Amino acid sequence: MLFAVPLTPSQISATTRLFSSAVFREMAKKGRSGAFARLFSQLDASPLRVCGTVGDAFEAAFQILKTEGLRDEYIYRAAVTQKVLLGKHSLNTASMLTEFRAGTCKADLVILNGTASVYEIKSERDSLDRLENQIESYRKVFATINVIAGESHVAKIQQLVPKEVGIMSLSRRYQISTIRDATELPGYTNPISVFESLRSAEARAVLDDFGVDVPNVPNTRLHAAMRECFSRLPAEDVQRSMVKVLKRTRNLAPLSELIGQLPRSLHAAALSTRVNSSERDRLVRAVHTPLDVARGWA
């Protein structure tokens, strides 16, 4: 496969949208994706030249989007997935959450290992306007906070965030460098904020971990009653129990085989999009489909 830049703005948009959850889910549900075929057709007349399979097309598109100035949130998420989750940990010992609610914010990416570490992504395309509010929300739920950003943002981020927040940079060569290590502060956790971030069954599991009975009240009063139970729990222990419960309920180990059958460019998508076992088989078949065939999906 051969590829080159630059692409036109509309072609860059089409390349970015190839990695949307809509395309990924459609391939998993149907074993094909009309959206993929339509987006890729916009690139056939571009400097992008790909032969082979759908997976080859994703790899070529990803190489283009890794270029500084074109990177979006997915490219950064893929970097943390490959270089931190899969590079330093394993799916047997760690888990990853995306778009996890924390107060009024949604965390871009959270890695659960011995602790809960949040990674807020600020790509070259992003503004830093909301960063201070995001940090305040994350501090109440996660023990460790990191901001990973493009090199152009680093100096400003150093001015905006507290010294306990870690700062990482994604270089022009697509390498993650640590500007400042994060300080682990589980005692800053707010048990009520943790409760509001969890699913009901997960909140019940945390209470069970503390030996606290779920209140026997009508469903209309259950949320408030469980919230009151959480308010009386010690912060550091709530953080530890949250990690324990989420690693069990959001376990990614069953996806190890799927990851081995997909190109690296799709690993982040596979670990953040729920697909069942039959959908995994359809997804793998779709990714290995020859491009000449996939062009007819539209």
mmCIF file of C-alpha atoms in Angstrom, residues 32-288:
data_model
loop_
_atom_site.group_PDB
_atom_site.id
_atom_site.type_symbol
_atom_site.label_atom_id
_atom_site.label_comp_id
_atom_site.label_asym_id
_atom_site.label_seq_id
_atom_site.Cartn_x
_atom_site.Cartn_y
_atom_site.Cartn_z
ATOM 1 C CA ARG A 32 -19.774 -4.944 6.233
ATOM 2 C CA SER A 33 -20.154 -1.186 6.384
ATOM 3 C CA GLY A 34 -21.809 1.036 3.827
ATOM 4 C CA ALA A 35 -20.392 4.016 5.722
ATOM 5 C CA PHE A 36 -16.849 2.671 5.293
ATOM 6 C CA ALA A 37 -17.393 2.193 1.540
ATOM 7 C CA ARG A 38 -18.810 5.703 1.114
ATOM 8 C CA LEU A 39 -16.000 7.327 3.099
ATOM 9 C CA PHE A 40 -13.300 5.328 1.349
ATOM 10 C CA SER A 41 -14.742 6.251 -2.059
ATOM 11 C CA GLN A 42 -13.901 9.874 -1.236
ATOM 12 C CA LEU A 43 -10.259 8.830 -0.901
ATOM 13 C CA ASP A 44 -9.988 6.823 -4.121
ATOM 14 C CA ALA A 45 -9.263 10.006 -6.078
ATOM 15 C CA SER A 46 -6.848 11.301 -3.433
ATOM 16 C CA PRO A 47 -3.107 10.807 -2.854
ATOM 17 C CA LEU A 48 -4.105 7.883 -0.648
ATOM 18 C CA ARG A 49 -3.446 4.685 -2.546
ATOM 19 C CA VAL A 50 -4.284 1.388 -0.881
ATOM 20 C CA CYS A 51 -4.507 -2.156 -2.138
ATOM 21 C CA GLY A 52 -5.230 -5.265 -0.146
ATOM 22 C CA THR A 53 -7.869 -5.468 2.554
ATOM 23 C CA VAL A 54 -10.107 -3.230 4.625
ATOM 24 C CA GLY A 55 -7.574 -3.616 7.422
ATOM 25 C CA ASP A 56 -4.845 -2.278 5.117
ATOM 26 C CA ALA A 57 -7.027 0.750 4.409
ATOM 27 C CA PHE A 58 -7.403 1.463 8.126
ATOM 28 C CA GLU A 59 -3.652 1.167 8.623
ATOM 29 C CA ALA A 60 -2.910 3.563 5.749
ATOM 30 C CA ALA A 61 -5.506 6.051 6.980
ATOM 31 C CA PHE A 62 -4.101 5.869 10.500
ATOM 32 C CA GLN A 63 -0.585 6.635 9.234
ATOM 33 C CA ILE A 64 -1.887 9.817 7.632
ATOM 34 C CA LEU A 65 -3.832 10.903 10.723
ATOM 35 C CA LYS A 66 -0.718 10.445 12.901
ATOM 36 C CA THR A 67 0.725 13.511 11.162
ATOM 37 C CA GLU A 68 1.052 16.441 13.544
ATOM 38 C CA GLY A 69 -1.782 18.887 12.983
ATOM 39 C CA LEU A 70 -4.196 16.187 11.764
ATOM 40 C CA ARG A 71 -4.435 14.200 15.010
ATOM 41 C CA ASP A 72 -7.795 13.956 16.709
ATOM 42 C CA GLU A 73 -8.885 12.352 19.987
ATOM 43 C CA TYR A 74 -8.854 8.828 18.509
ATOM 44 C CA ILE A 75 -5.181 9.059 17.517
ATOM 45 C CA TYR A 76 -4.223 10.050 21.071
ATOM 46 C CA ARG A 77 -6.441 7.340 22.549
ATOM 47 C CA ALA A 78 -4.745 4.792 20.296
ATOM 48 C CA ALA A 79 -1.329 5.989 21.489
ATOM 49 C CA VAL A 80 -2.242 5.526 25.173
ATOM 50 C CA THR A 81 -3.853 2.164 24.390
ATOM 51 C CA GLN A 82 -0.752 0.830 22.648
ATOM 52 C CA LYS A 83 1.996 2.427 24.687
ATOM 53 C CA VAL A 84 0.478 2.377 28.189
ATOM 54 C CA LEU A 85 -2.334 -0.191 28.440
ATOM 55 C CA LEU A 86 -0.815 -2.821 26.132
ATOM 56 C CA GLY A 87 2.791 -1.644 26.388
ATOM 57 C CA LYS A 88 3.182 -1.485 30.180
ATOM 58 C CA HIS A 89 0.271 -3.630 31.376
ATOM 59 C CA SER A 90 -1.816 -6.438 29.900
ATOM 60 C CA LEU A 91 -5.516 -7.110 29.413
ATOM 61 C CA ASN A 92 -5.267 -9.801 32.089
ATOM 62 C CA THR A 93 -4.251 -7.341 34.790
ATOM 63 C CA ALA A 94 -5.567 -3.965 33.659
ATOM 64 C CA SER A 95 -8.711 -2.550 32.104
ATOM 65 C CA MET A 96 -9.599 0.595 30.191
ATOM 66 C CA LEU A 97 -12.676 2.810 30.239
ATOM 67 C CA THR A 98 -13.600 5.507 27.745
ATOM 68 C CA GLU A 99 -16.134 8.318 28.091
ATOM 69 C CA PHE A 100 -16.450 7.509 31.814
ATOM 70 C CA ARG A 101 -18.622 10.018 33.649
ATOM 71 C CA ALA A 102 -17.002 12.082 36.392
ATOM 72 C CA GLY A 103 -19.195 14.849 37.712
ATOM 73 C CA THR A 104 -20.230 17.091 34.815
ATOM 74 C CA CYS A 105 -17.429 15.715 32.618
ATOM 75 C CA LYS A 106 -16.677 12.556 30.693
ATOM 76 C CA ALA A 107 -13.145 11.236 31.019
ATOM 77 C CA ASP A 108 -11.522 10.509 27.664
ATOM 78 C CA LEU A 109 -9.719 7.419 28.914
ATOM 79 C CA VAL A 110 -9.200 5.697 32.264
ATOM 80 C CA ILE A 111 -6.769 2.850 32.926
ATOM 81 C CA LEU A 112 -7.444 0.617 35.922
ATOM 82 C CA ASN A 113 -4.511 -1.298 37.292
ATOM 83 C CA GLY A 114 -3.560 -0.981 40.947
ATOM 84 C CA THR A 115 -5.288 2.387 40.885
ATOM 85 C CA ALA A 116 -7.539 4.471 38.638
ATOM 86 C CA SER A 117 -5.578 6.768 36.310
ATOM 87 C CA VAL A 118 -7.421 9.183 34.052
ATOM 88 C CA TYR A 119 -5.924 10.510 30.801
ATOM 89 C CA GLU A 120 -7.427 13.744 29.530
ATOM 90 C CA ILE A 121 -6.624 14.213 25.842
ATOM 91 C CA LYS A 122 -5.931 17.646 24.393
ATOM 92 C CA SER A 123 -5.082 17.188 20.744
ATOM 93 C CA GLU A 124 -3.833 19.951 18.475
ATOM 94 C CA ARG A 125 -7.458 20.474 17.454
ATOM 95 C CA ASP A 126 -8.704 20.973 21.040
ATOM 96 C CA SER A 127 -9.144 24.076 23.145
ATOM 97 C CA LEU A 128 -7.886 24.202 26.738
ATOM 98 C CA ASP A 129 -10.866 26.261 27.928
ATOM 99 C CA ARG A 130 -12.494 23.446 29.938
ATOM 100 C CA LEU A 131 -9.332 21.859 31.288
ATOM 101 C CA GLU A 132 -9.360 23.380 34.788
ATOM 102 C CA ASN A 133 -12.984 22.337 35.359
ATOM 103 C CA GLN A 134 -12.224 18.838 34.062
ATOM 104 C CA ILE A 135 -9.301 18.472 36.482
ATOM 105 C CA GLU A 136 -11.522 19.462 39.412
ATOM 106 C CA SER A 137 -14.115 16.844 38.436
ATOM 107 C CA TYR A 138 -11.514 14.114 37.919
ATOM 108 C CA ARG A 139 -9.828 14.753 41.253
ATOM 109 C CA LYS A 140 -13.031 13.611 43.021
ATOM 110 C CA VAL A 141 -13.146 10.237 41.235
ATOM 111 C CA PHE A 142 -9.629 9.176 40.178
ATOM 112 C CA ALA A 143 -6.457 8.741 42.218
ATOM 113 C CA THR A 144 -4.140 9.832 39.407
ATOM 114 C CA ILE A 145 -4.726 12.505 36.764
ATOM 115 C CA ASN A 146 -2.749 12.908 33.539
ATOM 116 C CA VAL A 147 -3.100 15.290 30.623
ATOM 117 C CA ILE A 148 -1.699 14.069 27.307
ATOM 118 C CA ALA A 149 -1.388 16.737 24.664
ATOM 119 C CA GLY A 150 0.303 17.911 21.520
ATOM 120 C CA GLU A 151 3.637 19.651 21.976
ATOM 121 C CA SER A 152 2.093 23.056 21.176
ATOM 122 C CA HIS A 153 -0.184 22.815 24.242
ATOM 123 C CA VAL A 154 2.362 21.730 26.855
ATOM 124 C CA ALA A 155 3.592 25.149 28.049
ATOM 125 C CA LYS A 156 0.050 26.435 28.593
ATOM 126 C CA ILE A 157 -1.029 23.235 30.354
ATOM 127 C CA GLN A 158 1.875 23.586 32.786
ATOM 128 C CA GLN A 159 0.458 26.968 33.769
ATOM 129 C CA LEU A 160 -3.135 25.739 34.101
ATOM 130 C CA VAL A 161 -2.980 22.498 36.079
ATOM 131 C CA PRO A 162 -1.883 21.783 39.687
ATOM 132 C CA LYS A 163 1.557 20.268 40.260
ATOM 133 C CA GLU A 164 0.105 16.857 41.189
ATOM 134 C CA VAL A 165 -1.351 16.467 37.682
ATOM 135 C CA GLY A 166 0.866 14.525 35.291
ATOM 136 C CA ILE A 167 1.654 16.007 31.884
ATOM 137 C CA MET A 168 2.508 13.910 28.838
ATOM 138 C CA SER A 169 3.250 14.896 25.267
ATOM 139 C CA LEU A 170 2.728 13.081 21.979
ATOM 140 C CA SER A 171 5.724 13.953 19.813
ATOM 141 C CA ARG A 172 5.928 14.466 16.072
ATOM 142 C CA ARG A 173 7.274 10.914 15.870
ATOM 143 C CA TYR A 174 4.228 9.562 17.711
ATOM 144 C CA GLN A 175 6.140 8.850 20.915
ATOM 145 C CA ILE A 176 4.747 9.613 24.377
ATOM 146 C CA SER A 177 7.110 11.549 26.595
ATOM 147 C CA THR A 178 6.465 12.358 30.257
ATOM 148 C CA ILE A 179 6.919 16.024 31.062
ATOM 149 C CA ARG A 180 5.856 15.584 34.681
ATOM 150 C CA ASP A 181 4.840 12.491 36.641
ATOM 151 C CA ALA A 182 1.416 12.461 38.283
ATOM 152 C CA THR A 183 1.083 12.183 42.047
ATOM 153 C CA GLU A 184 -1.291 9.491 43.295
ATOM 154 C CA LEU A 185 -3.814 11.068 45.677
ATOM 155 C CA PRO A 186 -6.638 8.609 46.478
ATOM 156 C CA GLY A 187 -7.515 10.630 49.590
ATOM 157 C CA TYR A 188 -8.887 13.423 47.376
ATOM 158 C CA THR A 189 -11.613 11.047 46.192
ATOM 159 C CA ASN A 190 -15.168 12.118 46.958
ATOM 160 C CA PRO A 191 -17.258 8.999 47.727
ATOM 161 C CA ILE A 192 -20.468 10.639 46.489
ATOM 162 C CA SER A 193 -18.809 11.590 43.189
ATOM 163 C CA VAL A 194 -17.634 7.992 42.824
ATOM 164 C CA PHE A 195 -21.184 6.765 43.460
ATOM 165 C CA GLU A 196 -22.600 9.075 40.781
ATOM 166 C CA SER A 197 -20.075 7.696 38.264
ATOM 167 C CA LEU A 198 -20.978 4.033 38.768
ATOM 168 C CA ARG A 199 -23.735 1.892 37.375
ATOM 169 C CA SER A 200 -26.292 0.824 39.951
ATOM 170 C CA ALA A 201 -25.018 -2.770 40.073
ATOM 171 C CA GLU A 202 -21.450 -1.520 40.490
ATOM 172 C CA ALA A 203 -22.461 0.769 43.339
ATOM 173 C CA ARG A 204 -24.153 -2.187 45.018
ATOM 174 C CA ALA A 205 -20.957 -4.222 44.600
ATOM 175 C CA VAL A 206 -18.915 -1.497 46.296
ATOM 176 C CA LEU A 207 -21.299 -1.415 49.248
ATOM 177 C CA ASP A 208 -21.115 -5.198 49.446
ATOM 178 C CA ASP A 209 -17.316 -4.936 49.476
ATOM 179 C CA PHE A 210 -17.662 -2.798 52.613
ATOM 180 C CA GLY A 211 -20.205 -5.180 54.152
ATOM 181 C CA VAL A 212 -22.912 -2.517 53.888
ATOM 182 C CA ASP A 213 -26.416 -3.776 53.121
ATOM 183 C CA VAL A 214 -28.230 -2.052 50.275
ATOM 184 C CA PRO A 215 -31.145 -0.151 51.875
ATOM 185 C CA ASN A 216 -34.497 -1.896 51.587
ATOM 186 C CA VAL A 217 -36.500 1.030 50.244
ATOM 187 C CA PRO A 218 -38.782 1.615 47.233
ATOM 188 C CA ASN A 219 -36.987 2.089 43.915
ATOM 189 C CA THR A 220 -37.933 5.760 43.888
ATOM 190 C CA ARG A 221 -35.843 6.281 47.022
ATOM 191 C CA LEU A 222 -33.044 3.794 46.337
ATOM 192 C CA HIS A 223 -30.656 6.190 44.608
ATOM 193 C CA ALA A 224 -30.792 8.702 47.437
ATOM 194 C CA ALA A 225 -30.457 5.963 50.058
ATOM 195 C CA MET A 226 -27.391 4.417 48.394
ATOM 196 C CA ARG A 227 -25.899 7.871 47.954
ATOM 197 C CA GLU A 228 -26.221 8.422 51.689
ATOM 198 C CA CYS A 229 -24.451 5.099 52.342
ATOM 199 C CA PHE A 230 -21.534 6.169 50.132
ATOM 200 C CA SER A 231 -21.246 9.504 51.927
ATOM 201 C CA ARG A 232 -20.248 7.666 55.111
ATOM 202 C CA LEU A 233 -17.466 5.587 53.505
ATOM 203 C CA PRO A 234 -13.743 6.503 53.763
ATOM 204 C CA ALA A 235 -12.419 8.130 50.583
ATOM 205 C CA GLU A 236 -9.275 6.053 50.006
ATOM 206 C CA ASP A 237 -11.113 2.791 50.584
ATOM 207 C CA VAL A 238 -13.879 3.822 48.170
ATOM 208 C CA GLN A 239 -11.263 4.484 45.505
ATOM 209 C CA ARG A 240 -9.679 1.076 46.071
ATOM 210 C CA SER A 241 -13.059 -0.707 46.010
ATOM 211 C CA MET A 242 -14.150 1.160 42.862
ATOM 212 C CA VAL A 243 -11.044 -0.083 41.025
ATOM 213 C CA LYS A 244 -11.621 -3.633 42.226
ATOM 214 C CA VAL A 245 -15.255 -3.635 41.102
ATOM 215 C CA LEU A 246 -14.670 -1.924 37.740
ATOM 216 C CA LYS A 247 -11.825 -4.273 36.822
ATOM 217 C CA ARG A 248 -14.313 -7.103 37.256
ATOM 218 C CA THR A 249 -17.350 -5.509 35.561
ATOM 219 C CA ARG A 250 -15.389 -3.900 32.704
ATOM 220 C CA ASN A 251 -12.929 -6.768 32.205
ATOM 221 C CA LEU A 252 -11.187 -6.670 28.809
ATOM 222 C CA ALA A 253 -9.327 -9.989 28.996
ATOM 223 C CA PRO A 254 -11.925 -11.760 26.770
ATOM 224 C CA LEU A 255 -10.958 -9.354 23.962
ATOM 225 C CA SER A 256 -7.334 -10.553 23.785
ATOM 226 C CA GLU A 257 -8.051 -12.951 20.923
ATOM 227 C CA LEU A 258 -9.949 -10.273 18.979
ATOM 228 C CA ILE A 259 -7.087 -7.796 19.382
ATOM 229 C CA GLY A 260 -4.711 -10.334 17.870
ATOM 230 C CA GLN A 261 -6.863 -10.530 14.728
ATOM 231 C CA LEU A 262 -7.167 -6.786 14.102
ATOM 232 C CA PRO A 263 -4.690 -4.203 12.794
ATOM 233 C CA ARG A 264 -3.074 -2.013 15.464
ATOM 234 C CA SER A 265 -5.013 1.003 14.230
ATOM 235 C CA LEU A 266 -8.266 -0.617 15.418
ATOM 236 C CA HIS A 267 -7.099 -1.817 18.845
ATOM 237 C CA ALA A 268 -8.374 1.309 20.619
ATOM 238 C CA ALA A 269 -11.751 0.988 18.907
ATOM 239 C CA ALA A 270 -12.032 -2.707 19.796
ATOM 240 C CA LEU A 271 -11.300 -2.026 23.468
ATOM 241 C CA SER A 272 -13.807 0.789 23.779
ATOM 242 C CA THR A 273 -16.769 -0.505 21.742
ATOM 243 C CA ARG A 274 -18.918 -3.319 23.088
ATOM 244 C CA VAL A 275 -19.358 -6.230 20.693
ATOM 245 C CA ASN A 276 -20.564 -9.737 21.493
ATOM 246 C CA SER A 277 -18.866 -12.956 20.381
ATOM 247 C CA SER A 278 -20.818 -13.351 17.127
ATOM 248 C CA GLU A 279 -20.209 -9.705 16.253
ATOM 249 C CA ARG A 280 -16.477 -10.206 16.818
ATOM 250 C CA ASP A 281 -16.432 -12.909 14.150
ATOM 251 C CA ARG A 282 -18.267 -10.637 11.682
ATOM 252 C CA LEU A 283 -15.900 -7.772 12.505
ATOM 253 C CA VAL A 284 -12.811 -9.884 11.797
ATOM 254 C CA ARG A 285 -14.291 -11.068 8.491
ATOM 255 C CA ALA A 286 -15.082 -7.472 7.525
ATOM 256 C CA VAL A 287 -11.562 -6.273 8.319
ATOM 257 C CA HIS A 288 -10.057 -9.063 6.191
#
